[in-house]
Short mmCIF file of C-alpha atoms in Angstrom, two decimals:
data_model
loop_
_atom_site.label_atom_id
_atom_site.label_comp_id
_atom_site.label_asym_id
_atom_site.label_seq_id
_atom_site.Cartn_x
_atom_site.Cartn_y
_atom_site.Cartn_z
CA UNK A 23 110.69 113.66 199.15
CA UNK A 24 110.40 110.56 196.66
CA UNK A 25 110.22 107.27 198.20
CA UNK A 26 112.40 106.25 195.01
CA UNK A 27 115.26 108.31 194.69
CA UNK A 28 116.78 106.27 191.90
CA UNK A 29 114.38 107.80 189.50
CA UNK A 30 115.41 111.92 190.56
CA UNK A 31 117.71 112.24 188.13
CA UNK A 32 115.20 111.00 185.01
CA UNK A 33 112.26 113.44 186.65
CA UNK A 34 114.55 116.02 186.27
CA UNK A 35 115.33 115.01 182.49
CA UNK A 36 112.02 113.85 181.32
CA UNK A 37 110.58 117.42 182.92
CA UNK A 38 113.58 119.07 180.12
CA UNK A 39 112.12 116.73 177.33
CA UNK A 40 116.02 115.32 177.81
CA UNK A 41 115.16 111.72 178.49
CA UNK A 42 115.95 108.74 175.86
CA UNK A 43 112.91 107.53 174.28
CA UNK A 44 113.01 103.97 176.19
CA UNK A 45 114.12 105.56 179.71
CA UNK A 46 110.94 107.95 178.93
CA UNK A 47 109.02 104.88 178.32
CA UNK A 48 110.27 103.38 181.60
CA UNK A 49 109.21 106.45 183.77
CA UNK A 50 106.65 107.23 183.05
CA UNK A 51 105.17 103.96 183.35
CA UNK A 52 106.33 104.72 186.46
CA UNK A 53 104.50 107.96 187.30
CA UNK A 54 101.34 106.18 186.26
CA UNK A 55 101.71 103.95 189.51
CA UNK A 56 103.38 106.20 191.93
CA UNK A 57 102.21 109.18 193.37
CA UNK A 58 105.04 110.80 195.10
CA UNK A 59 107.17 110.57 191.76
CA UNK A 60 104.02 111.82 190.06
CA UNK A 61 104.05 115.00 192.62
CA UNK A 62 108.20 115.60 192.07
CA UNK A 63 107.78 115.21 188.56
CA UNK A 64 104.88 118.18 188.76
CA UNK A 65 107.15 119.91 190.62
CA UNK A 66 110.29 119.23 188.11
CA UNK A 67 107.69 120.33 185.12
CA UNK A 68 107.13 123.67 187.28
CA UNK A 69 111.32 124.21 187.64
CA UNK A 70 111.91 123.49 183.78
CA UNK A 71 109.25 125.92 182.40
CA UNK A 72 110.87 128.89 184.52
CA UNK A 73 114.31 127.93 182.45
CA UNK A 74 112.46 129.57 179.58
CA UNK A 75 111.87 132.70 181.16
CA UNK A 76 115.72 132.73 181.54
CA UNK A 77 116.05 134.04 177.10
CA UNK A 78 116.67 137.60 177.14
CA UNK A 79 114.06 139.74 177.11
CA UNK A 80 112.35 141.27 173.69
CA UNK A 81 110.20 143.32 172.71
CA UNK A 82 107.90 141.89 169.78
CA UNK A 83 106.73 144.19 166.78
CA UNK A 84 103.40 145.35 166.41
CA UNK A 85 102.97 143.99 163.42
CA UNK A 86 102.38 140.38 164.90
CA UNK A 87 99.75 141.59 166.86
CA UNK A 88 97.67 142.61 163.83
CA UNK A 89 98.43 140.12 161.77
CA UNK A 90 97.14 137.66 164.85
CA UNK A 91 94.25 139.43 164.96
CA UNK A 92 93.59 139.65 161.22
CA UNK A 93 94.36 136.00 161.19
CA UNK A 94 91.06 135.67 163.73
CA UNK A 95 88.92 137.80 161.89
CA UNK A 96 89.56 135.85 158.86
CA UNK A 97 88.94 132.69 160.75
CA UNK A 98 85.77 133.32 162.54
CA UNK A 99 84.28 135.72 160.75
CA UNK A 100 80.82 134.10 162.33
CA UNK A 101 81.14 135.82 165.57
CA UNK A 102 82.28 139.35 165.86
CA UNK A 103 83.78 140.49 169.39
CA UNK A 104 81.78 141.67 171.59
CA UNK A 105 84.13 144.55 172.43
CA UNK A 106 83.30 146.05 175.56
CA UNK A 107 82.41 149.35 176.08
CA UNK A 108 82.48 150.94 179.43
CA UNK A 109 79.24 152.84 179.66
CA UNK A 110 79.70 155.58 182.37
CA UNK A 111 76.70 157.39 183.57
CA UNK A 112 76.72 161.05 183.24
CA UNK A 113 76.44 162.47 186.48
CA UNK A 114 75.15 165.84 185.66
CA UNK A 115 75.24 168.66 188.00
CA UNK A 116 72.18 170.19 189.46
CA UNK A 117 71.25 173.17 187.57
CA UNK A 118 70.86 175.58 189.81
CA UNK A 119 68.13 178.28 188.84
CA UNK A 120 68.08 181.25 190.31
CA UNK A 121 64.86 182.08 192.18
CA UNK A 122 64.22 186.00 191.52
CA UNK A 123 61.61 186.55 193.72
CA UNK A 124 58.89 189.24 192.77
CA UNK A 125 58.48 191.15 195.64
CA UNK A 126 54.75 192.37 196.35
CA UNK A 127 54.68 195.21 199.17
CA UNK A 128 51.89 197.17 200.53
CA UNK A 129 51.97 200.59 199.53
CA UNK A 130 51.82 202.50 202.57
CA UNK A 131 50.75 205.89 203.44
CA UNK A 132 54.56 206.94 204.77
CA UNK A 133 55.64 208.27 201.64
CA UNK A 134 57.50 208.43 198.94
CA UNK A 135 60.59 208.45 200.26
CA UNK A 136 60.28 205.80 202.58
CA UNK A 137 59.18 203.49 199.54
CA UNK A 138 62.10 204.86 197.62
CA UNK A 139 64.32 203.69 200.62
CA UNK A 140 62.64 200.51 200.41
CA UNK A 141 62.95 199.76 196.87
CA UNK A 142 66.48 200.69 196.71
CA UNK A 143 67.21 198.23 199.97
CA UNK A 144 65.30 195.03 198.41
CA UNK A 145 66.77 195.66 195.03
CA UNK A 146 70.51 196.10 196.35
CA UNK A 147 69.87 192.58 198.01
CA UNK A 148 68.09 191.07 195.34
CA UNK A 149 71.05 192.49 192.77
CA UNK A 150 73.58 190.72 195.44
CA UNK A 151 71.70 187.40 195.39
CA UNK A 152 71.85 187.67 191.88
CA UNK A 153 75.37 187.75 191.55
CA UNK A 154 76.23 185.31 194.31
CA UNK A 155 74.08 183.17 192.22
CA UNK A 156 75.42 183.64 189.13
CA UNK A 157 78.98 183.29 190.26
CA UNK A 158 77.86 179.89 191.57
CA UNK A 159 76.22 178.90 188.31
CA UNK A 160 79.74 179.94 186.86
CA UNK A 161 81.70 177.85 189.10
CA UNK A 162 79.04 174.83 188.35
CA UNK A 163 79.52 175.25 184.73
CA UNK A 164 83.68 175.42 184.95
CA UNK A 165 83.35 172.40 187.38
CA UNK A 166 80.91 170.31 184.65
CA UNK A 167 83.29 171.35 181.82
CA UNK A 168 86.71 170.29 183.80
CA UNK A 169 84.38 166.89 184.25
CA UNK A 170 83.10 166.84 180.82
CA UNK A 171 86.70 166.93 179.56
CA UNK A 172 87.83 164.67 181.92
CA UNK A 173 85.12 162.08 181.17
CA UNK A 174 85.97 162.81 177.62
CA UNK A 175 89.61 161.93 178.02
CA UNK A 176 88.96 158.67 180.09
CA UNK A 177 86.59 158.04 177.26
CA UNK A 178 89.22 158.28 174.44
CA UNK A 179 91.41 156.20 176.47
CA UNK A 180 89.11 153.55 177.31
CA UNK A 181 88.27 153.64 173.36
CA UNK A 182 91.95 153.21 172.26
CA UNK A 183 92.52 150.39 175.11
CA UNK A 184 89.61 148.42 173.89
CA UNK A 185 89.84 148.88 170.15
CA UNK A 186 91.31 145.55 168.37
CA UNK A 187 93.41 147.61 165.59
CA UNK A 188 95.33 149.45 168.41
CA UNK A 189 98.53 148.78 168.03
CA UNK A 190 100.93 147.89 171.07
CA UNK A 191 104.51 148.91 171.02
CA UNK A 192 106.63 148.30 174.04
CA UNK A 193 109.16 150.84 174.10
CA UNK A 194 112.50 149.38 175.50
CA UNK A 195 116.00 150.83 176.81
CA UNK A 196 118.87 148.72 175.26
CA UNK A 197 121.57 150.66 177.64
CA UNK A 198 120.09 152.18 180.63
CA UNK A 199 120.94 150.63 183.83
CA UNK A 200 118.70 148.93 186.69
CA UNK A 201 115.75 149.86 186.99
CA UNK A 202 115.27 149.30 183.40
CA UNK A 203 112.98 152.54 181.67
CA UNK A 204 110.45 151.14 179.44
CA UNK A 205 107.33 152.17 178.43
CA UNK A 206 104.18 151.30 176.32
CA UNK A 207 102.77 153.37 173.32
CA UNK A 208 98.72 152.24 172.38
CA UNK A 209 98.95 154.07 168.77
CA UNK A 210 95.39 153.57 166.61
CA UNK A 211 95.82 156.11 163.56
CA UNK A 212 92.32 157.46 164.09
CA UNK A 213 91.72 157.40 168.12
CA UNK A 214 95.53 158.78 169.06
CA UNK A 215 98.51 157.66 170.86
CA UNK A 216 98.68 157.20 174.54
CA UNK A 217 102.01 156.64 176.28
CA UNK A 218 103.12 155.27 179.31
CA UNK A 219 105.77 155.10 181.05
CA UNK A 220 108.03 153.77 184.36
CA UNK A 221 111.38 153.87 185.61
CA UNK A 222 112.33 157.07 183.29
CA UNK A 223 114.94 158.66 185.22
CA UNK A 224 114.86 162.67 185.91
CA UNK A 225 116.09 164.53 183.07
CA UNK A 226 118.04 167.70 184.11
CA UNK A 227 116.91 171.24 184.25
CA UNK A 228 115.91 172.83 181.08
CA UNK A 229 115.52 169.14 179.31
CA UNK A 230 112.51 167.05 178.74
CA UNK A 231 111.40 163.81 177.19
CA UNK A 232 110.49 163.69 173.16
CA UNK A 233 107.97 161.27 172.06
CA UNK A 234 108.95 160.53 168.57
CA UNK A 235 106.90 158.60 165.90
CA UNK A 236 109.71 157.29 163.55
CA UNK A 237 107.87 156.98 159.80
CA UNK A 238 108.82 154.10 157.36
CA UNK A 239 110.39 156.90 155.13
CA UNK A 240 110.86 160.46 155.85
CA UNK A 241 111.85 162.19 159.43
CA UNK A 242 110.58 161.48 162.66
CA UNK A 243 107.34 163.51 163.27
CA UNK A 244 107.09 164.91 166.95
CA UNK A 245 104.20 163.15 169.49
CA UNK A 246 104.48 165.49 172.29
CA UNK A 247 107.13 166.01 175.24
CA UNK A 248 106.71 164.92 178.68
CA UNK A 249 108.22 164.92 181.80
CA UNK A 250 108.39 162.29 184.26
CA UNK A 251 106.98 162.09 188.41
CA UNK A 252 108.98 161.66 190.65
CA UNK A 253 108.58 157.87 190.62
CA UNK A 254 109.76 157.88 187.39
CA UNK A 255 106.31 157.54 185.76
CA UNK A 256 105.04 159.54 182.67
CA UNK A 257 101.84 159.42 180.47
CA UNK A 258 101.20 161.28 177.69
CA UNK A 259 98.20 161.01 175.52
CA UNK A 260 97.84 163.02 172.07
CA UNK A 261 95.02 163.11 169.67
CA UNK A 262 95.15 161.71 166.25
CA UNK A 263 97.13 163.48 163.53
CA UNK A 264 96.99 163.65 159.62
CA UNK A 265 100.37 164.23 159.42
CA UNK A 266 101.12 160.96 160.97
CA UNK A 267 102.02 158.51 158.01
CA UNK A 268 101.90 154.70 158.98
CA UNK A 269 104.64 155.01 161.67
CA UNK A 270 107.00 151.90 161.58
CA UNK A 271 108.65 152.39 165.19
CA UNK A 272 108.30 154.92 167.83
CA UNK A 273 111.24 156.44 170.05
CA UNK A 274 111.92 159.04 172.97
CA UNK A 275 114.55 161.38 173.32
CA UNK A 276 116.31 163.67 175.73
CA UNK A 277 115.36 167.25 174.19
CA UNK A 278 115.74 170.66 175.73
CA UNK A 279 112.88 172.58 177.51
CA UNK A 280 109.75 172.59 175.13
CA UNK A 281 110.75 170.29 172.31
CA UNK A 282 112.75 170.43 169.00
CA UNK A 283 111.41 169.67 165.65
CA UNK A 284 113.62 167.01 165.07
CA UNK A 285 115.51 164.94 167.28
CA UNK A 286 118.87 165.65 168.43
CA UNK A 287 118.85 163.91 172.12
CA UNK A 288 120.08 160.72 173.18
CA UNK A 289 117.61 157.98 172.28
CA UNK A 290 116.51 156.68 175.95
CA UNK A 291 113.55 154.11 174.71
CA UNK A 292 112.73 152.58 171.62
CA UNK A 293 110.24 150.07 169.84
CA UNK A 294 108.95 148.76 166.39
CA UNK A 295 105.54 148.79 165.31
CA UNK B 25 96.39 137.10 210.98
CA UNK B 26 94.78 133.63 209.77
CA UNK B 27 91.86 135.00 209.28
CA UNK B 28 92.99 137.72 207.09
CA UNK B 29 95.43 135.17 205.67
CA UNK B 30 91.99 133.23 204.98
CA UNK B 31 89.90 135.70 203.47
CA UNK B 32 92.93 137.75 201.52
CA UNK B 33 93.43 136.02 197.93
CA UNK B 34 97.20 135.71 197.23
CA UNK B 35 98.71 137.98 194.31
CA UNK B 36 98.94 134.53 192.78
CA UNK B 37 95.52 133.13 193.11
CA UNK B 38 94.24 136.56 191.79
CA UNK B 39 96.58 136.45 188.50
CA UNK B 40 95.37 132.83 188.28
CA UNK B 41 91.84 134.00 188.89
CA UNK B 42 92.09 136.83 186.17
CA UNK B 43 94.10 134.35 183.62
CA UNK B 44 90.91 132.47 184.25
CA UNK B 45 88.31 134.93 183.06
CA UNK B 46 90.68 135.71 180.49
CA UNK B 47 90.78 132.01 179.19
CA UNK B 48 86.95 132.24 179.58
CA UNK B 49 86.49 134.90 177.29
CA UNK B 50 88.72 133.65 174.67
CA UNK B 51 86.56 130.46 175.27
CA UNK B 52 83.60 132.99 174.25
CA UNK B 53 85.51 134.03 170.88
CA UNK B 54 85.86 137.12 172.28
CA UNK B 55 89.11 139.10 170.16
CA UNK B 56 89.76 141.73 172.55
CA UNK B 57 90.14 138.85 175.28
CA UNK B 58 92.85 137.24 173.21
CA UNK B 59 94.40 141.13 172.61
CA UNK B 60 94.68 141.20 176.79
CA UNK B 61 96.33 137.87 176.41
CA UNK B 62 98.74 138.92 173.39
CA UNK B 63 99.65 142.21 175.75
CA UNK B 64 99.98 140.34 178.74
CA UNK B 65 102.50 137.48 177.61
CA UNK B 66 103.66 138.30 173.93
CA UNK B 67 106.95 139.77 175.49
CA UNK B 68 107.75 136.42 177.22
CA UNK B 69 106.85 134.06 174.14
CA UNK B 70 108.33 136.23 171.82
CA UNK B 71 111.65 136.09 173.81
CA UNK B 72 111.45 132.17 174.53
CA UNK B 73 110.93 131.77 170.28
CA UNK B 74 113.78 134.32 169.56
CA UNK B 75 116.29 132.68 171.76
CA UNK B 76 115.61 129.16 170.40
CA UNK B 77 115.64 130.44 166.64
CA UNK B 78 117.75 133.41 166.89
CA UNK B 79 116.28 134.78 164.09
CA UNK B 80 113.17 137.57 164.14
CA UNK B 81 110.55 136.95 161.45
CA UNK B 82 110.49 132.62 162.23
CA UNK B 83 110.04 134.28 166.34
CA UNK B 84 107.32 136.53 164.84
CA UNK B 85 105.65 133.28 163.04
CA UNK B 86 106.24 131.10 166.46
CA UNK B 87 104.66 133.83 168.53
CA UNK B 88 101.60 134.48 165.99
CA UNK B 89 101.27 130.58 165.97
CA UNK B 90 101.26 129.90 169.80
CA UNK B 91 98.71 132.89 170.45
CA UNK B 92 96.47 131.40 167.49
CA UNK B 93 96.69 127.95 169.28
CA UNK B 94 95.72 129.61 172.49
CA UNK B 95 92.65 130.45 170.53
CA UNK B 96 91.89 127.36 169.24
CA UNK B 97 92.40 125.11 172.92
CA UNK B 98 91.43 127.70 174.71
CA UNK B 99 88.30 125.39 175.75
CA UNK B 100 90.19 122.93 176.92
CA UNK B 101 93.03 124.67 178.79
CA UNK B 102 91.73 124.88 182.82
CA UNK B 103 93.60 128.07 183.81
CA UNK B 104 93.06 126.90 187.82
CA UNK B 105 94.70 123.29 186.75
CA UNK B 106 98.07 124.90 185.08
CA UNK B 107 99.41 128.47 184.69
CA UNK B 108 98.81 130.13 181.35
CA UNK B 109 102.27 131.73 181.12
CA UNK B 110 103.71 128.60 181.43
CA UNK B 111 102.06 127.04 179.10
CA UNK B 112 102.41 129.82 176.58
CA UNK B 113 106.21 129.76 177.34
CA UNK B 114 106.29 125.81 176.77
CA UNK B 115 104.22 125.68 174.03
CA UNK B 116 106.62 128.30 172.12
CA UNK B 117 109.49 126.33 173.06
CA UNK B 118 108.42 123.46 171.89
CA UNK B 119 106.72 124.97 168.60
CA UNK B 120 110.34 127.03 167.99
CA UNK B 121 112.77 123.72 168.21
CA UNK B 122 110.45 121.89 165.96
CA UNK B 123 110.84 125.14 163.45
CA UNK B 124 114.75 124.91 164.62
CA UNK B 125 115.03 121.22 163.78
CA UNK B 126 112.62 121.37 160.90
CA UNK B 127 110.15 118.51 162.38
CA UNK B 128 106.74 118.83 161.86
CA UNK B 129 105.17 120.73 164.77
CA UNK B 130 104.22 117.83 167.54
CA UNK B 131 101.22 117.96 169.03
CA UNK B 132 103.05 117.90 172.62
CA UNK B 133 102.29 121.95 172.93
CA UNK B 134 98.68 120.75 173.03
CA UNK B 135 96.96 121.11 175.79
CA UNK B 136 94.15 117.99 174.89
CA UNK B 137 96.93 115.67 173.24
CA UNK B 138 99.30 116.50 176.52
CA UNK B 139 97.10 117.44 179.35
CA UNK B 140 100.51 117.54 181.44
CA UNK B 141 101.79 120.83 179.82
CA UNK B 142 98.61 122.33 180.26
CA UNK B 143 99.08 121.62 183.94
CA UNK B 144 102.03 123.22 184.80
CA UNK B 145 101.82 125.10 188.21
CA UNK B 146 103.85 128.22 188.59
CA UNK B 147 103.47 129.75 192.38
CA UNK B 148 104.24 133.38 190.90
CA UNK B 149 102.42 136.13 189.99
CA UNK B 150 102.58 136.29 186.26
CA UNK B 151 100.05 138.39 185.47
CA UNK B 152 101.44 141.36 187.13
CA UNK B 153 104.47 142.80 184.66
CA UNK B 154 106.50 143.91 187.55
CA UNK B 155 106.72 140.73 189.38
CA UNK B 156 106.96 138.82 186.17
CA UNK B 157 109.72 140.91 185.61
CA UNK B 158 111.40 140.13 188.36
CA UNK B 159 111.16 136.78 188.64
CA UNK B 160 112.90 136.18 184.94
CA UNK B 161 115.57 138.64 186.15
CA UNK B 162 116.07 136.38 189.06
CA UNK B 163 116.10 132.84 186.40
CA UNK B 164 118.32 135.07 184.23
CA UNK B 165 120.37 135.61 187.24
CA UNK B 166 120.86 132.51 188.29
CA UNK B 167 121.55 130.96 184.53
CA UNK B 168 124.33 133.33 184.81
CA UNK B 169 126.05 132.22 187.64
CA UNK B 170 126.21 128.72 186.38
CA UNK B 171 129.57 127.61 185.37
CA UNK B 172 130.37 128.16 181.53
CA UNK B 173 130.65 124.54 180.44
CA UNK B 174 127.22 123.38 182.35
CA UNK B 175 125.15 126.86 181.14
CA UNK B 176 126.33 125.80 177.40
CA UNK B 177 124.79 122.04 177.98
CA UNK B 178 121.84 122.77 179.85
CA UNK B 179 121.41 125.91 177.23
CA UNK B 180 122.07 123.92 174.05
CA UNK B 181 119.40 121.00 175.46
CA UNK B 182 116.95 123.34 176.88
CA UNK B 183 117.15 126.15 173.78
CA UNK B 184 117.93 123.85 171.01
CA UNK B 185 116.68 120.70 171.88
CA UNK B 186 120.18 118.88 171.63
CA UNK B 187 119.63 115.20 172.60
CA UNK B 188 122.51 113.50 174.62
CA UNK B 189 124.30 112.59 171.80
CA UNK B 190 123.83 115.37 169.72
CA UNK B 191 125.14 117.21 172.87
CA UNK B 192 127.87 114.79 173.16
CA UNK B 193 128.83 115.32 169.65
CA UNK B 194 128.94 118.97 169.55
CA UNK B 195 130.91 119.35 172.35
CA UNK B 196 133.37 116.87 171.43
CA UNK B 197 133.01 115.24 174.95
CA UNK B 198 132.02 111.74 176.77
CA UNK B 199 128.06 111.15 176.89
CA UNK B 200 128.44 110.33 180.51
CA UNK B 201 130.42 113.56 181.20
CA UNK B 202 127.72 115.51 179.05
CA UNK B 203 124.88 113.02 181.41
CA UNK B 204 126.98 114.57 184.49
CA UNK B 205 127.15 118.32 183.39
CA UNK B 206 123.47 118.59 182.52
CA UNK B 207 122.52 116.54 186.16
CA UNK B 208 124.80 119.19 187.76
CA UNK B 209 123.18 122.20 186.23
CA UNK B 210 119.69 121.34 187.44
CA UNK B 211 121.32 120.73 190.94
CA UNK B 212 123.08 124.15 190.61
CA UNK B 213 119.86 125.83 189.28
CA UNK B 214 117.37 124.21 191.97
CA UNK B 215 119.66 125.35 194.44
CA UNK B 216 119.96 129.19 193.33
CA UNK B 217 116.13 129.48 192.61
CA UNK B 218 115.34 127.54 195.83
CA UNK B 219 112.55 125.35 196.19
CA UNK B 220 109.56 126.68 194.38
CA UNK B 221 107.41 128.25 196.96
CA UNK B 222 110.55 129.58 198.63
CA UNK B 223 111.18 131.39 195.86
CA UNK B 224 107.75 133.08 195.32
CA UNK B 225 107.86 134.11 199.21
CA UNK B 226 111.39 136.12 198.48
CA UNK B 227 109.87 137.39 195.12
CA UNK B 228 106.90 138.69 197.21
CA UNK B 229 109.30 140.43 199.17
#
């Protein structure tokens, strides 16, 4: 509490940049001597800057983001970013080889037909090692490729996060109720699109979610359909496409079961690029 | 319990922590550090410039501007003095009223010409989008409530950088009644958000 309660009031102004000039003057002399009024005036400062998180929420273009950037590059040219890449090791399987193992037997005087017998026995077993092992070099191979592709995918992602020309676009609802859906497209016109997504609320049976990139001229071109977790959460990430034409916004829609080539749903989320 | 409560970093000393390696990297001209930065707050400045100017392209410039000062002070902005966020936020107010009122921008949204704004303390976690979220819903909330007649003052001074008089005038009313509204906002307003830390604790909820 401030030992000098007289000056509250002009804290609490001088924190909103609402104090006269010569009753600024006065305080903050002030402040400069006194430590408790220096601490409730921190504290005041702290109060007024959450009044500017009170504007309404929106969503900037894209377009700022890479003209910020651009503005950088043109400005320090010197030094280049050091853009991180995430190196991941390559864990590779074991390759399993399949020991066929040459069999040397002593020729024995029982016969023929034993040795027949024999042959037959050690080359049904060696036939059934065989194929247990080649069934297990199957399974290794499906496992590395599922890996592979999922390694590959993390890649792409990682790529498109870290790349300086992706472009941001924060997808917004301007209707939907509490919890508000919104979601986040990373769009880089050679890497792909990924798309995230929370608080989408279930769609009903036979309908799913439209990704939509909406061109500066010409109809919206189709990114993919999704449908969302039961948290509400979707992702969908789509390669890069030459039919894409320097989207200006992108949008989803409520579309029925598989997608439609244009949209016809009600527009749930939105954003310009 | 104090132990854990010892060795367990708070949601906000890890957003501060991470705003601080952020503000490091920039420090390091490092673009894709001030692209984390952009993603992370570029929502909340462009919404502070819009509602100031109203208008999108000058909030486009304002935002552009206050991310491209970032990158120029970043060296002497101390992240674990002041939150980033709030600075941002300032700083765009600030830099969007002198647009508004076409004054030449004031250095005051420096952080080395004003070390004061650049040592703003918010006890929230910023950095996570959820809890930001929440805790302008909850300022948004309690703007709301206000009565009509102190929301317009406290909106036109805070927003638009209306002095006394220039609030006085344009609302056709007594300086000391416009002195009295605005003094009763920030009591109404302190009391909805609660005292600072309180209000983090319910946030955290």
């Amino acid at each position: 509490m401030s030992e000098h309660p007289q000056f509250a009031e002009d804290i609490d102004l001088l924190a909103l940049d609402l104090l006269g000039d010569e009753d600024c003057a006065l305080l903050r002399a002030h402040l400069k001597e006194c430590a408790n009024c220096r601490s409730r005036f921190d504290e005041a400062r702290s109060f007024a800057a959450l009044l500017a998180f009170s504007a309404p929420p929106a969503a900037p273009p894209g377009r700022v983001r890479r003209k910020l950037l651009d503005q950088l590059r043109a400005g320090s040219r010197a030094e280049r970013p050091a853009v991180e890449t995430v190196e991941s090791g390559t864990a590779r399987g074991g390759d399993h080889e399949a020991h066929g193992r040459a069999g040397f037997w002593h020729w024995s005087n029982l016969g023929w037909a034993v040795a027949t017998l024999v042959i037959l026995a050690v080359t049904a077993m060696l036939s059934e090692q065989y194929r247990r092992a080649e069934n297990e070099v199957r399974n290794l191979q499906a496992q590395m490729a599922a890996k592979q592709s999922e390694l590959d995918r993390t890649r792409a992602v990682v790529d498109l996060l870290h790349s300086t020309d992706t472009v941001r676009v924060k997808l917004m609802s301007g209707t939907a109720p509490w919890p508000w859906p919104e979601g986040k497209v990373y769009y880089h016109p050679k890497k792909g699109l990924l798309f995230v997504a929370q608080n989408l609320p279930p769609v009903e049976s036979g309908k799913v979610y439209q990704l939509w990139y909406v061109p500066e001229n010409g109809s919206p071109l189709s990114a993919g359909v999704f449908a969302p977790d039961v948290h509400g959460n979707a992702t969908l990430m789509t390669p890069p496409s030459a039919k894409v034409m320097a989207p200006k916004a992108f949008a989803v829609t409520v579309e029925r079961a598989g997608g439609v080539p244009a949209p016809t749903g009600p527009e749930v989320l939105s954003g310009e690029y | 319990m104090e132990a854990s409560r010892a060795i367990t970093r708070s949601p906000v000393a890890q957003a501060r922590e991470a705003d601080h390696l952020l503000v490091q990297r920039i420090v390091r001209r490092e673009e894709a550090a001030l692209a984390e930065a952009y993603d992370r707050y570029a929502s909340l400045v462009y919404a502070v410039a819009l509602r100031v100017l109203r208008e999108t392209s000058a909030a486009e410039e304002v935002l552009q501007d206050t991310f491209h000062r970032l990158w120029n002070v970043a060296a002497r902005f101390d992240p674990a003095r002041g939150s980033l966020p709030a600075w941002l936020a300032v700083a765009a107010r600030h830099r969007a009223i002198d647009r508004l009122r076409q004054r030449e921008p004031e250095a005051d949204s420096d952080p080395d010409s004003n070390p004061g704004i650049a040592e703003i303390r918010l006890p929230f976690d910023l950095e996570d989008e959820v809890q930001r979220n929440r805790l302008f819903e909850r300022v948004r909330a309690a703007m709301a409530r206000l009565p009509q007649a102190h929301r317009t003052v406290i909106e036109l001074a805070y927003f638009e950088g209306l002095t006394h008089t220039e609030l006085a005038r344009h609302m056709g009313e007594p300086l000391g009644t416009i002195k009295s509204r605005l003094r009763s906002a920030v009591i109404s307003l302190r009391r909805e958000l609660g005292s600072l830390d309180g209000a983090s604790n319910s946030l955290e909820r």
